[in-house]
PDB file of C-alpha atoms in Angstrom:
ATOM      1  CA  UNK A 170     171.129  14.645  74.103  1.00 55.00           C
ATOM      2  CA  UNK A 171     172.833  12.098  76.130  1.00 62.00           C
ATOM      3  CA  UNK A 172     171.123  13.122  79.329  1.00 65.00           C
ATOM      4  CA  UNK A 173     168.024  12.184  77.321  1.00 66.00           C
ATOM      5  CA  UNK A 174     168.707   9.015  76.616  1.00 62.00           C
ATOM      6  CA  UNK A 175     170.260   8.040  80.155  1.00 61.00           C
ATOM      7  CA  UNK A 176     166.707   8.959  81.166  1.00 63.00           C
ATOM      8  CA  UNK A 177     165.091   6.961  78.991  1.00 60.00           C
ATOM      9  CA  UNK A 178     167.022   4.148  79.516  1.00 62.00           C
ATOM     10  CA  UNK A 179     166.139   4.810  83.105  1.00 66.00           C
ATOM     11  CA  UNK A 180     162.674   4.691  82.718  1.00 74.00           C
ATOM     12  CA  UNK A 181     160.884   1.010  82.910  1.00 80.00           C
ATOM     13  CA  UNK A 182     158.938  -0.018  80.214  1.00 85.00           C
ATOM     14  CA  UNK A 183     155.331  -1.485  81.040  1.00 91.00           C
ATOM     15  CA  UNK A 184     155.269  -4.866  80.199  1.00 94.00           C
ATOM     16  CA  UNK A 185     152.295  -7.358  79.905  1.00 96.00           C
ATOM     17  CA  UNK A 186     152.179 -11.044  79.936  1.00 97.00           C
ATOM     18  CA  UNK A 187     149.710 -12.725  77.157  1.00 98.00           C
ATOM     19  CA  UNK A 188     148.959 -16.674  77.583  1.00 98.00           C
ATOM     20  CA  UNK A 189     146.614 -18.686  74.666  1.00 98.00           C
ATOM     21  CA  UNK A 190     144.468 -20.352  76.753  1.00 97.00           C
ATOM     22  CA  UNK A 191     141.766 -21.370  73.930  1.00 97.00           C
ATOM     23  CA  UNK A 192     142.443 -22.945  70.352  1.00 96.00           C
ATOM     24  CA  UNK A 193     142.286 -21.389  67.574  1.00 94.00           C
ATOM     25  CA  UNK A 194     140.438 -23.863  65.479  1.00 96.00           C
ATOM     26  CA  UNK A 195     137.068 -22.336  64.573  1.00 95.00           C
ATOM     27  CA  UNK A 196     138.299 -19.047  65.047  1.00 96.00           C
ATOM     28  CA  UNK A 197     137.701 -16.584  62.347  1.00 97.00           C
ATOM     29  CA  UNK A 198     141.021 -15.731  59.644  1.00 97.00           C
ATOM     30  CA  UNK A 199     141.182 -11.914  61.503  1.00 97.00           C
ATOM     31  CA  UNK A 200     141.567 -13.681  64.953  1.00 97.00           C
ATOM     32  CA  UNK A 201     144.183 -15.847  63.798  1.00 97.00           C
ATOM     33  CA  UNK A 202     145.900 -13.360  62.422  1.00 98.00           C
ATOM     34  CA  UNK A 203     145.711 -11.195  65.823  1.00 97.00           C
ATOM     35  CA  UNK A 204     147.183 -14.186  67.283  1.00 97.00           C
ATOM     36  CA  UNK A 205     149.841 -14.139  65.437  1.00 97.00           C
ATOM     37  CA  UNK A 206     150.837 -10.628  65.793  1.00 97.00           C
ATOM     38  CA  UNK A 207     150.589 -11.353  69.132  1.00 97.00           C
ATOM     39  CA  UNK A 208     153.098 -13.867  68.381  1.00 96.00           C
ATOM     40  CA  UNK A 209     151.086 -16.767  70.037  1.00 96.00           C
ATOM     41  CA  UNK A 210     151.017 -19.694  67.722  1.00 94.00           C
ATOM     42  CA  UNK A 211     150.302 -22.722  70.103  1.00 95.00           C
ATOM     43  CA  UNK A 212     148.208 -23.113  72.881  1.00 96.00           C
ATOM     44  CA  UNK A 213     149.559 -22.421  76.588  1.00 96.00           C
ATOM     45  CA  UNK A 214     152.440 -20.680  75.000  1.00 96.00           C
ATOM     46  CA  UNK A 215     153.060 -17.353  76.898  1.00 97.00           C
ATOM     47  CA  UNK A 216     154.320 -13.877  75.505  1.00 97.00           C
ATOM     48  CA  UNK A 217     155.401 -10.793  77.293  1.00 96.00           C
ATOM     49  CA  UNK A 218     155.016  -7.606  75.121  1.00 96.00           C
ATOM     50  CA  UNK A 219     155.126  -4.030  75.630  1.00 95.00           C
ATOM     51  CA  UNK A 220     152.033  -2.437  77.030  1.00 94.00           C
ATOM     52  CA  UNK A 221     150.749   0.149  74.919  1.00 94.00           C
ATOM     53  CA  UNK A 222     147.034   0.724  73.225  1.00 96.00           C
ATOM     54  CA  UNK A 223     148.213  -1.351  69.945  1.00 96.00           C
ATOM     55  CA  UNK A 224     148.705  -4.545  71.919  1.00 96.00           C
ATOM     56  CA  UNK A 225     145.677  -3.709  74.181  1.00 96.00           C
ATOM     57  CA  UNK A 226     143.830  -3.620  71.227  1.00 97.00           C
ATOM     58  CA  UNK A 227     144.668  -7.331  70.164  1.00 97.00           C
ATOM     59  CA  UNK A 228     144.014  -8.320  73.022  1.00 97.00           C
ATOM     60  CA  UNK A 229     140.269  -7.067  73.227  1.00 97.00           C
ATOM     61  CA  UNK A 230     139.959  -8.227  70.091  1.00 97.00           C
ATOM     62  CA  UNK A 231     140.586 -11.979  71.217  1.00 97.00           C
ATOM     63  CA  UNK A 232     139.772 -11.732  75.022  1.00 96.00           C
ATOM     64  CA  UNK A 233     138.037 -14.977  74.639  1.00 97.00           C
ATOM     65  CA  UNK A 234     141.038 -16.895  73.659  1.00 97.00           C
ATOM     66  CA  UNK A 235     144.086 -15.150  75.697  1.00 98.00           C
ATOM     67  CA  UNK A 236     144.117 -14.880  79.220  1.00 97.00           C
ATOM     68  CA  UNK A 237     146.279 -11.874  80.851  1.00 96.00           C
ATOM     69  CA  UNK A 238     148.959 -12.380  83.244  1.00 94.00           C
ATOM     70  CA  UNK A 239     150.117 -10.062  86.250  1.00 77.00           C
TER      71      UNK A 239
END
């Protein structure tokens, strides 16, 4: 069990940069809330999350507003 988690701990976990690059305002009430789960509330404000299909998925769904970082 501990050998498990020393490996895990080991491991790196992907992680992806997200920067609002577009306003809100005009955007429709399910975008706004994707920004928010994002956890980007103003504009320019960056967030680095874990990358995983759940995040990718927000981020599809407001591609036009975000802008990914490497």
């Amino acid at each position: 069990m501990d050998k498990e988690v020393i490996d895990m701990a080991k491991t790196k976990i992907k992680k992806i940069k997200i920067k609002q690059t577009k306003s809100r305002i005009g955007a429709p009430k399910d975008q706004c809330r994707t920004l928010d789960a994002l956890g980007l509330r103003k504009l320019n404000k960056v967030v680095e999350l874990v990358d995983n299909p759940a995040v990718r998925g927000m981020i599809n769904k407001v591609n036009h507003l975000v802008t990914v970082i490497d």
